[in-house]
Tab-separated table of C-alpha atoms and ligand atoms in Angstrom:
chain	number	residue	atom	x	y	z
Y	1	MET	CA	-256.841	117.652	106.435
Y	2	LYS	CA	-255.573	114.565	105.703
Y	3	ILE	CA	-252.729	114.088	102.688
Y	4	SER	CA	-254.120	111.325	100.419
Y	5	ASP	CA	-252.070	110.906	97.684
Y	6	ALA	CA	-248.729	113.108	96.452
Y	7	TYR	CA	-247.314	111.900	93.160
Y	8	LEU	CA	-244.346	114.183	90.646
Y	9	ILE	CA	-245.250	115.068	87.246
Y	10	VAL	CA	-242.100	115.262	85.707
Y	11	SER	CA	-242.491	117.048	82.128
Y	12	SER	CA	-240.494	119.137	79.691
Y	13	PRO	CA	-242.666	122.118	77.227
Y	14	GLY	CA	-239.500	123.553	75.937
Y	15	ARG	CA	-237.070	123.108	78.638
Y	16	ASN	CA	-237.407	120.014	82.012
Y	17	PHE	CA	-240.234	120.999	84.956
Y	18	VAL	CA	-240.722	118.611	87.775
Y	19	THR	CA	-243.539	119.581	89.402
Y	20	LEU	CA	-245.251	118.210	92.714
Y	21	LYS	CA	-248.668	117.757	93.532
Y	22	ILE	CA	-250.622	116.475	96.940
Y	23	VAL	CA	-253.546	116.409	97.252
Y	24	THR	CA	-256.408	115.888	101.085
Y	25	GLU	CA	-259.181	113.857	101.507
Y	26	SER	CA	-260.842	117.216	101.166
Y	27	GLY	CA	-259.958	117.355	97.404
Y	28	ILE	CA	-258.486	120.258	98.007
Y	29	TYR	CA	-254.672	119.784	96.041
Y	30	GLY	CA	-251.583	121.588	96.600
Y	31	ILE	CA	-249.223	122.288	93.626
Y	32	GLY	CA	-244.703	122.673	94.093
Y	33	ASP	CA	-241.961	123.299	91.960
Y	34	ALA	CA	-239.367	120.328	92.401
Y	35	THR	CA	-237.226	121.758	89.344
Y	36	LEU	CA	-233.133	121.557	89.562
Y	37	ASN	CA	-231.675	122.428	86.124
Y	38	GLY	CA	-229.540	119.549	85.342
Y	39	ARG	CA	-230.151	117.915	88.368
Y	40	GLU	CA	-234.163	116.684	88.110
Y	41	MET	CA	-233.963	113.247	88.294
Y	42	ALA	CA	-231.480	112.737	91.663
Y	43	VAL	CA	-234.937	115.361	93.075
Y	44	VAL	CA	-237.623	112.907	91.448
Y	45	ALA	CA	-235.632	110.087	93.412
Y	46	TYR	CA	-235.243	111.421	96.282
Y	47	LEU	CA	-239.135	112.746	96.109
Y	48	GLU	CA	-240.683	109.266	94.969
Y	49	GLU	CA	-238.340	106.607	97.235
Y	50	HIS	CA	-237.869	108.544	100.839
Y	51	VAL	CA	-240.474	111.575	101.010
Y	52	LEU	CA	-243.601	110.962	99.497
Y	53	PRO	CA	-244.835	107.808	100.980
Y	54	ALA	CA	-244.181	109.441	104.308
Y	55	LEU	CA	-246.483	112.067	103.688
Y	56	ILE	CA	-249.509	110.011	102.696
Y	57	GLY	CA	-252.295	110.170	105.513
Y	58	ARG	CA	-249.804	113.461	107.918
Y	59	ASP	CA	-252.126	116.028	108.498
Y	60	ALA	CA	-250.902	119.291	105.664
Y	61	SER	CA	-252.351	122.081	107.813
Y	62	ARG	CA	-249.322	120.857	109.872
Y	63	ILE	CA	-246.569	123.135	107.319
Y	64	GLU	CA	-243.888	123.073	110.725
Y	65	ASP	CA	-244.620	120.335	111.650
Y	66	ILE	CA	-244.364	118.617	108.155
Y	67	TRP	CA	-241.049	120.334	107.508
Y	68	HIS	CA	-238.924	119.701	110.230
Y	69	TYR	CA	-239.670	116.187	109.535
Y	70	LEU	CA	-238.615	116.825	106.829
Y	71	TYR	CA	-235.130	118.241	107.308
Y	72	ARG	CA	-234.636	117.422	111.080
Y	73	GLY	CA	-235.913	113.446	110.377
Y	74	ALA	CA	-233.705	113.546	107.055
Y	75	TYR	CA	-230.083	113.227	109.083
Y	76	TRP	CA	-227.917	114.256	106.575
Y	77	ARG	CA	-229.377	117.989	106.227
Y	78	ARG	CA	-228.669	120.729	103.665
Y	79	GLY	CA	-227.710	120.370	99.586
Y	80	PRO	CA	-229.917	121.550	96.637
Y	81	VAL	CA	-231.931	117.865	96.122
Y	82	THR	CA	-232.762	117.906	99.807
Y	83	MET	CA	-233.547	121.487	99.833
Y	84	ALA	CA	-235.334	121.433	96.382
Y	85	ALA	CA	-237.111	118.129	97.138
Y	86	ILE	CA	-238.084	120.140	100.791
Y	87	SER	CA	-239.203	122.860	99.480
Y	88	ALA	CA	-241.273	120.728	96.661
Y	89	VAL	CA	-243.359	120.317	99.311
Y	90	ASP	CA	-243.556	122.984	101.165
Y	91	LEU	CA	-244.880	125.655	98.246
Y	92	ALA	CA	-247.547	122.511	98.349
Y	93	LEU	CA	-248.529	122.741	101.263
Y	94	TRP	CA	-248.630	126.749	101.448
Y	95	ASP	CA	-250.909	127.064	98.650
Y	96	ILE	CA	-253.571	124.143	100.216
Y	97	LYS	CA	-253.375	126.622	103.331
Y	98	ALA	CA	-254.962	129.294	101.866
Y	99	LYS	CA	-256.792	127.147	99.196
Y	100	ALA	CA	-258.475	125.793	102.362
Y	101	ALA	CA	-258.296	129.689	103.824
Y	102	ASP	CA	-260.793	130.465	100.449
Y	103	MET	CA	-257.409	133.577	100.465
Y	104	PRO	CA	-254.314	134.370	98.066
Y	105	LEU	CA	-251.202	133.532	99.661
Y	106	TYR	CA	-250.445	136.823	99.773
Y	107	GLN	CA	-252.775	137.584	102.642
Y	108	LEU	CA	-252.328	134.141	104.408
Y	109	LEU	CA	-248.005	135.750	104.955
Y	110	GLY	CA	-249.351	138.940	106.305
Y	111	GLY	CA	-250.845	140.870	103.241
Y	112	LYS	CA	-250.018	144.257	100.960
Y	113	SER	CA	-246.986	145.201	101.536
Y	114	ARG	CA	-246.701	146.604	98.093
Y	115	GLU	CA	-249.172	146.756	95.396
Y	116	ARG	CA	-246.605	145.916	92.179
Y	117	VAL	CA	-243.551	143.995	92.101
Y	118	MET	CA	-240.684	145.515	89.971
Y	119	THR	CA	-238.691	143.171	87.717
Y	120	TYR	CA	-235.784	142.870	86.339
Y	121	ALA	CA	-234.928	141.507	82.584
Y	122	HIS	CA	-231.944	139.997	80.675
Y	123	CYS	CA	-230.288	142.330	78.642
Y	124	THR	CA	-227.622	140.488	76.331
Y	125	GLY	CA	-225.915	140.605	73.200
Y	126	ARG	CA	-223.358	138.741	71.430
Y	127	ASP	CA	-221.515	142.262	71.220
Y	128	ILE	CA	-222.488	146.233	73.406
Y	129	GLU	CA	-224.446	147.238	70.794
Y	130	GLY	CA	-226.912	144.069	70.202
Y	131	CYS	CA	-227.050	144.702	73.749
Y	132	LEU	CA	-227.581	147.727	74.257
Y	133	ASP	CA	-230.727	147.399	71.324
Y	134	GLU	CA	-231.713	144.942	73.977
Y	135	VAL	CA	-232.360	147.366	76.406
Y	136	GLU	CA	-233.853	149.634	74.363
Y	137	ARG	CA	-236.623	147.112	73.522
Y	138	HIS	CA	-237.652	146.435	77.782
Y	139	ILE	CA	-236.668	149.602	78.243
Y	140	ALA	CA	-239.994	150.193	75.774
Y	141	LEU	CA	-241.370	147.004	77.897
Y	142	GLY	CA	-241.496	149.590	80.637
Y	143	TYR	CA	-238.627	147.508	82.649
Y	144	ARG	CA	-237.289	149.832	85.479
Y	145	ALA	CA	-234.276	146.760	85.756
Y	146	VAL	CA	-231.747	145.720	83.248
Y	147	ARG	CA	-229.637	142.469	84.134
Y	148	VAL	CA	-226.675	143.038	80.971
Y	149	GLN	CA	-224.318	140.575	80.060
Y	150	ALA	CA	-222.842	140.862	76.268
Y	151	GLY	CA	-219.835	138.433	74.573
Y	152	VAL	CA	-216.969	139.141	74.923
Y	153	PRO	CA	-214.309	139.728	72.490
Y	154	GLY	CA	-211.979	136.074	72.426
Y	155	ILE	CA	-214.186	134.099	74.113
Y	156	ALA	CA	-216.249	132.172	72.136
Y	157	THR	CA	-219.419	131.180	74.507
Y	158	ILE	CA	-220.157	133.358	77.607
Y	159	TYR	CA	-222.689	133.084	80.910
Y	160	GLY	CA	-226.323	134.404	79.648
Y	161	VAL	CA	-225.790	134.969	75.839
Y	162	ALA	CA	-227.629	132.447	73.316
Y	163	LYS	CA	-225.420	131.408	70.614
Y	164	ARG	CA	-227.122	133.459	67.773
Y	165	GLU	CA	-228.191	136.453	68.213
Y	166	GLY	CA	-232.204	136.718	68.890
Y	167	GLU	CA	-232.379	132.952	69.623
Y	168	ARG	CA	-234.048	132.101	73.338
Y	169	TYR	CA	-231.095	131.710	76.080
Y	170	GLU	CA	-231.108	128.354	78.231
Y	171	PRO	CA	-228.262	126.899	79.817
Y	172	ALA	CA	-228.323	123.082	79.811
Y	173	ASP	CA	-228.178	122.725	76.484
Y	174	ALA	CA	-226.758	119.256	75.844
Y	175	GLU	CA	-227.702	115.917	77.336
Y	176	LEU	CA	-224.082	115.819	78.013
Y	177	PRO	CA	-223.007	118.493	79.920
Y	178	ALA	CA	-220.953	121.011	77.324
Y	179	GLU	CA	-217.355	122.631	77.778
Y	180	HIS	CA	-217.281	126.094	77.455
Y	181	VAL	CA	-213.592	128.150	77.722
Y	182	TRP	CA	-213.007	131.136	79.876
Y	183	SER	CA	-210.997	133.391	80.330
Y	184	THR	CA	-211.020	135.868	83.236
Y	185	GLU	CA	-208.481	138.556	82.290
Y	186	LYS	CA	-210.623	139.493	78.879
Y	187	TYR	CA	-213.523	139.740	80.729
Y	188	LEU	CA	-212.328	141.750	83.471
Y	189	ASN	CA	-210.891	144.126	80.452
Y	190	HIS	CA	-213.927	143.994	79.066
Y	191	VAL	CA	-217.003	144.532	81.225
Y	192	PRO	CA	-216.671	147.761	82.626
Y	193	LYS	CA	-217.023	148.854	78.984
Y	194	LEU	CA	-220.388	146.941	78.551
Y	195	PHE	CA	-221.044	149.772	81.265
Y	196	ALA	CA	-219.982	152.230	79.920
Y	197	ALA	CA	-221.436	152.429	76.588
Y	198	VAL	CA	-225.137	151.976	78.685
Y	199	ARG	CA	-225.052	154.157	80.672
Y	200	GLU	CA	-223.824	156.814	78.360
Y	201	ARG	CA	-227.055	156.242	75.532
Y	202	PHE	CA	-230.219	155.518	78.695
Y	203	GLY	CA	-228.585	157.271	81.183
Y	204	ASP	CA	-228.516	157.326	85.085
Y	205	ASP	CA	-232.107	156.404	85.913
Y	206	ILE	CA	-232.392	152.159	84.869
Y	207	HIS	CA	-231.265	150.495	87.247
Y	208	LEU	CA	-228.230	148.121	85.642
Y	209	LEU	CA	-227.566	144.483	87.579
Y	210	HIS	CA	-225.137	141.828	85.806
Y	211	ASP	CA	-223.934	138.375	86.666
Y	212	VAL	CA	-220.234	137.008	87.249
Y	213	HIS	CA	-221.552	133.683	87.986
Y	214	HIS	CA	-219.431	132.760	90.383
Y	215	ARG	CA	-216.455	133.700	88.213
Y	216	LEU	CA	-213.988	135.597	90.191
Y	217	THR	CA	-211.550	136.016	92.315
Y	218	PRO	CA	-212.391	137.782	95.498
Y	219	ILE	CA	-209.570	140.354	94.868
Y	220	GLU	CA	-210.465	140.316	90.728
Y	221	ALA	CA	-214.256	140.501	92.252
Y	222	ALA	CA	-212.443	143.486	94.455
Y	223	ARG	CA	-210.896	145.353	90.739
Y	224	LEU	CA	-214.545	144.328	89.189
Y	225	GLY	CA	-216.687	146.608	91.842
Y	226	LYS	CA	-214.235	149.187	91.478
Y	227	ALA	CA	-214.070	149.649	88.436
Y	228	VAL	CA	-218.237	149.656	87.790
Y	229	GLU	CA	-219.093	151.866	89.761
Y	230	PRO	CA	-218.567	155.376	87.823
Y	231	TYR	CA	-221.846	153.470	86.173
Y	232	HIS	CA	-223.877	152.846	89.940
Y	233	LEU	CA	-225.369	149.559	89.148
Y	234	PHE	CA	-228.280	148.317	90.979
Y	235	TRP	CA	-225.790	144.788	91.802
Y	236	LEU	CA	-223.154	142.859	90.833
Y	237	GLU	CA	-224.643	139.509	91.129
Y	238	ASP	CA	-222.420	135.747	92.497
Y	239	CYS	CA	-218.864	137.586	92.031
Y	240	VAL	CA	-216.801	134.459	93.284
Y	241	PRO	CA	-217.886	130.977	94.370
Y	242	ALA	CA	-219.835	131.872	97.906
Y	243	GLU	CA	-218.107	128.252	99.872
Y	244	ASN	CA	-216.468	130.700	101.562
Y	245	GLN	CA	-218.720	133.433	102.882
Y	246	GLU	CA	-215.106	135.422	104.060
Y	247	SER	CA	-214.461	136.427	100.362
Y	248	PHE	CA	-217.075	139.496	100.771
Y	249	ARG	CA	-214.919	140.495	103.486
Y	250	LEU	CA	-212.002	141.330	101.207
Y	251	ILE	CA	-214.814	142.403	98.285
Y	252	ARG	CA	-216.508	144.605	100.203
Y	253	GLN	CA	-213.201	146.622	101.524
Y	254	HIS	CA	-212.797	147.635	98.296
Y	255	THR	CA	-216.478	148.465	96.661
Y	256	THR	CA	-219.726	150.625	96.609
Y	257	THR	CA	-220.950	148.302	93.753
Y	258	PRO	CA	-223.651	146.290	96.145
Y	259	LEU	CA	-223.736	142.971	95.671
Y	260	ALA	CA	-226.250	140.448	95.141
Y	261	VAL	CA	-225.483	136.718	95.937
Y	262	GLY	CA	-228.182	133.071	96.906
Y	263	GLU	CA	-229.152	131.988	93.965
Y	264	VAL	CA	-226.815	128.211	94.841
Y	265	PHE	CA	-227.722	128.727	98.132
Y	266	ASN	CA	-230.256	126.441	99.265
Y	267	SER	CA	-230.475	127.400	103.771
Y	268	ILE	CA	-230.265	130.670	106.280
Y	269	HIS	CA	-226.621	129.084	107.576
Y	270	ASP	CA	-225.447	129.508	103.850
Y	271	TYR	CA	-226.300	133.417	104.280
Y	272	ARG	CA	-225.068	134.098	108.718
Y	273	GLU	CA	-221.990	135.469	108.299
Y	274	LEU	CA	-222.488	137.528	105.163
Y	275	LEU	CA	-225.274	138.849	106.609
Y	276	GLU	CA	-223.967	139.431	110.706
Y	277	ASN	CA	-220.858	141.041	108.956
Y	278	GLN	CA	-222.867	143.322	105.792
Y	279	TRP	CA	-220.763	141.950	103.751
Y	280	ILE	CA	-224.370	141.587	100.872
Y	281	ASP	CA	-226.938	143.777	100.016
Y	282	TYR	CA	-228.989	140.773	98.345
Y	283	ILE	CA	-229.899	137.625	98.666
Y	284	ARG	CA	-230.811	135.824	96.069
Y	285	THR	CA	-232.175	132.017	97.000
Y	286	PRO	CA	-235.129	131.388	95.503
Y	287	LEU	CA	-238.403	129.252	97.169
Y	288	SER	CA	-237.907	126.895	95.148
Y	289	HIS	CA	-234.197	125.236	96.681
Y	290	GLY	CA	-234.744	127.400	100.068
Y	291	GLY	CA	-236.596	124.920	101.638
Y	292	GLY	CA	-240.166	126.653	100.435
Y	293	ILE	CA	-242.169	129.832	101.723
Y	294	THR	CA	-241.225	128.441	105.522
Y	295	HIS	CA	-237.041	128.985	105.462
Y	296	VAL	CA	-237.116	131.590	103.402
Y	297	ARG	CA	-238.878	133.822	104.566
Y	298	ARG	CA	-236.841	133.665	108.076
Y	299	ILE	CA	-233.778	133.729	105.882
Y	300	ALA	CA	-235.817	137.198	104.579
Y	301	ASP	CA	-236.215	138.527	107.922
Y	302	LEU	CA	-232.869	137.842	108.842
Y	303	ALA	CA	-231.734	139.612	106.053
Y	304	GLY	CA	-233.946	142.783	106.994
Y	305	LEU	CA	-232.092	142.481	110.827
Y	306	TYR	CA	-228.703	144.062	108.272
Y	307	HIS	CA	-230.909	146.444	106.080
Y	308	VAL	CA	-230.127	143.039	102.990
Y	309	ARG	CA	-233.273	142.980	100.518
Y	310	THR	CA	-234.983	140.031	98.526
Y	311	GLY	CA	-233.525	139.606	94.922
Y	312	PHE	CA	-235.440	135.998	93.845
Y	313	HIS	CA	-233.433	134.193	91.312
Y	314	GLY	CA	-235.995	133.927	88.383
Y	315	PRO	CA	-234.817	132.512	84.928
Y	316	THR	CA	-237.391	130.102	83.107
Y	317	ASP	CA	-235.355	126.676	84.719
Y	318	LEU	CA	-237.528	127.765	87.794
Y	319	SER	CA	-241.125	126.545	86.527
Y	320	PRO	CA	-244.120	129.004	86.591
Y	321	VAL	CA	-245.043	127.300	91.012
Y	322	CYS	CA	-241.432	128.837	91.330
Y	323	LEU	CA	-242.277	132.336	90.096
Y	324	GLY	CA	-246.637	132.062	90.913
Y	325	ALA	CA	-245.595	131.578	94.276
Y	326	ALA	CA	-242.495	134.446	94.506
Y	327	VAL	CA	-244.960	136.873	93.364
Y	328	HIS	CA	-247.474	136.495	96.765
Y	329	PHE	CA	-243.843	136.533	98.107
Y	330	ASP	CA	-242.523	139.308	96.499
Y	331	THR	CA	-245.978	141.099	97.079
Y	332	TRP	CA	-245.479	141.119	100.789
Y	333	VAL	CA	-242.517	140.661	102.019
Y	334	PRO	CA	-241.418	144.007	103.583
Y	335	ASN	CA	-237.331	143.722	102.453
Y	336	PHE	CA	-238.889	143.163	99.524
Y	337	GLY	CA	-235.160	144.326	96.553
Y	338	ILE	CA	-236.615	143.376	92.674
Y	339	GLN	CA	-238.198	140.573	91.285
Y	340	GLU	CA	-236.386	138.187	88.537
Y	341	HIS	CA	-237.672	138.054	84.777
Y	342	MET	CA	-236.720	135.478	82.397
Y	343	PRO	CA	-240.531	134.709	80.786
Y	344	HIS	CA	-241.328	131.246	80.174
Y	345	THR	CA	-242.361	130.263	76.749
Y	346	PRO	CA	-245.836	129.987	75.179
Y	347	GLU	CA	-245.205	125.756	76.239
Y	348	THR	CA	-244.321	126.126	79.658
Y	349	ASP	CA	-247.091	128.423	80.300
Y	350	ALA	CA	-249.489	126.382	78.783
Y	351	VAL	CA	-248.580	123.879	80.905
Y	352	PHE	CA	-249.132	125.570	83.736
Y	353	PRO	CA	-251.995	128.486	83.232
Y	354	HIS	CA	-251.747	130.794	86.034
Y	355	ASP	CA	-252.787	134.127	87.701
Y	356	TYR	CA	-249.641	136.466	87.678
Y	357	ARG	CA	-249.704	138.511	85.705
Y	358	PHE	CA	-247.025	140.551	84.284
Y	359	GLU	CA	-247.464	145.213	83.253
Y	360	ASP	CA	-244.940	147.420	82.657
Y	361	GLY	CA	-242.556	145.942	84.257
Y	362	HIS	CA	-244.231	144.751	87.272
Y	363	PHE	CA	-245.630	141.725	88.822
Y	364	LEU	CA	-249.073	141.573	89.573
Y	365	VAL	CA	-250.301	139.308	92.136
Y	366	GLY	CA	-253.687	137.319	91.531
Y	367	GLU	CA	-256.483	136.844	93.447
Y	368	THR	CA	-256.516	132.737	93.782
Y	369	PRO	CA	-257.143	131.480	97.258
Y	370	GLY	CA	-253.445	130.048	96.761
Y	371	HIS	CA	-250.041	130.771	95.050
Y	372	GLY	CA	-252.323	130.961	91.593
Y	373	VAL	CA	-250.383	128.642	89.643
Y	374	ASP	CA	-251.528	125.144	88.584
Y	375	ILE	CA	-250.665	122.529	85.841
Y	376	ASP	CA	-252.631	120.866	82.773
Y	377	GLU	CA	-251.357	117.068	83.209
Y	378	ALA	CA	-252.977	115.820	80.294
Y	379	LEU	CA	-250.991	118.484	78.454
Y	380	ALA	CA	-247.983	118.368	80.177
Y	381	LYS	CA	-247.525	114.266	79.130
Y	382	GLN	CA	-247.143	115.771	75.539
Y	383	TYR	CA	-243.926	116.939	76.886
Y	384	PRO	CA	-241.283	113.834	77.954
Y	385	TYR	CA	-238.009	114.376	79.158
Y	386	LYS	CA	-235.449	114.199	77.831
Y	387	ARG	CA	-231.947	114.594	79.942
Y	388	ALA	CA	-229.866	117.693	79.427
Y	389	SER	CA	-227.140	119.072	81.543
Y	390	LEU	CA	-225.409	122.543	82.343
Y	391	PRO	CA	-222.536	123.213	80.567
Y	392	VAL	CA	-219.051	122.920	82.951
Y	393	ASN	CA	-216.720	125.902	81.858
Y	394	ARG	CA	-212.009	125.646	81.493
Y	395	LEU	CA	-209.764	127.957	81.510
Y	396	GLU	CA	-207.538	128.126	78.773
Y	397	ASP	CA	-204.808	125.938	79.922
Y	398	GLY	CA	-207.686	123.994	80.833
Y	399	THR	CA	-207.994	124.557	84.422
Y	400	LEU	CA	-211.584	122.902	85.031
Y	401	TRP	CA	-213.095	126.930	86.501
Y	402	HIS	CA	-216.406	127.321	87.613
Y	403	TRP	CA	-219.525	127.715	85.237
W	1	KDG	O1	-230.593	133.705	86.398
W	1	KDG	C1	-229.326	134.177	86.972
W	1	KDG	O2	-229.161	134.547	87.809
W	1	KDG	C2	-228.566	132.414	86.539
W	1	KDG	O3	-227.557	132.790	87.315
W	1	KDG	C3	-228.860	131.039	86.154
W	1	KDG	C4	-228.490	129.951	85.575
W	1	KDG	O4	-227.611	129.852	84.941
W	1	KDG	C5	-229.285	128.847	86.037
W	1	KDG	O5	-230.289	129.172	87.099
W	1	KDG	C6	-228.506	127.449	85.867
W	1	KDG	O6	-228.938	126.610	84.913
W	2	MG	MG1	-226.860	133.937	88.458
């Protein structure tokens, strides 16, 4: 099963995506997601200049060997760009292997552990009332879990909330980084009111999630975790920047609110202390940033030793290719938790035909051999790349903060 060709399709159907296609001599090809929001062309250069030429002629069935050839062989290990590149190759090779075996990817991983995959929706509002209306709308769509994010009085623009009511939220909203202003105090004083309002109106059964998006210090995160305990969240996500895994020891000592982390992680090494000390409850690293199936399943296995479950990152800046592979992984993985669901636009879905289905708040995996997602290259060409950058965040005194 020799690799005869490997190339990238950079396309922007509503937003930028980078897709890898690996073709074998037999004609079987695999698709991988190489999208890194705001740094897309860094991954393109890494793959085109340093990886793809070295794949030609290699045996596509040797997934593990190619993984280490790209990881150990790079010398300069880890990091989001390198691991996004490795992830894209890995996803494409697993797609090829499953197609060659004429089976859906979840079968190759070990078969179904569940019939369907619980998801959570993004419910946002410029204010609490607007957010509550979105919760009502999504419960009607069958969601059992919602992530709630609302505007904070005195903060003009906040993570997760569109600038105008009813607009789709896209963080990479300018060619060069937009500048936002942040106030931890205003946020901490306001967020507990959001959860009180949701529980008041919708009761205890709906799972509630919230994304702090890396913005607190550990003691502030401990304060927030304690303040929302009466509302028993499913998880509080990215409550502090997590380069210092030790920070979570302090947070854990103060609160029983479950903690999720890892969408910006890219290897098992980012998690080791967190898992061995049971400082977190969910891992978030998506297949397209964490080294693909080959590496993320190792992370999931290690997490399982410590009662930690998966909760894959799944915003619209991960392509349907990543989401499709994730639905297979979610269907198989024994310590599954939940899958993020931020629906792609119709123009994105048209470029990436897929067989996963969304129904009653859950994903249903398809039976097509492989991960079940393809790319319409002719249609993709109609959407040229345009640079788009994530914002930066400043405190009210001008300090450059965490976005
Ligand atoms: O979906 C989430 O939980 C996010 O935090 C989304 C991120 O802001 C997004 O992927 C950045 O590109
Ligand atoms: Mg997040």
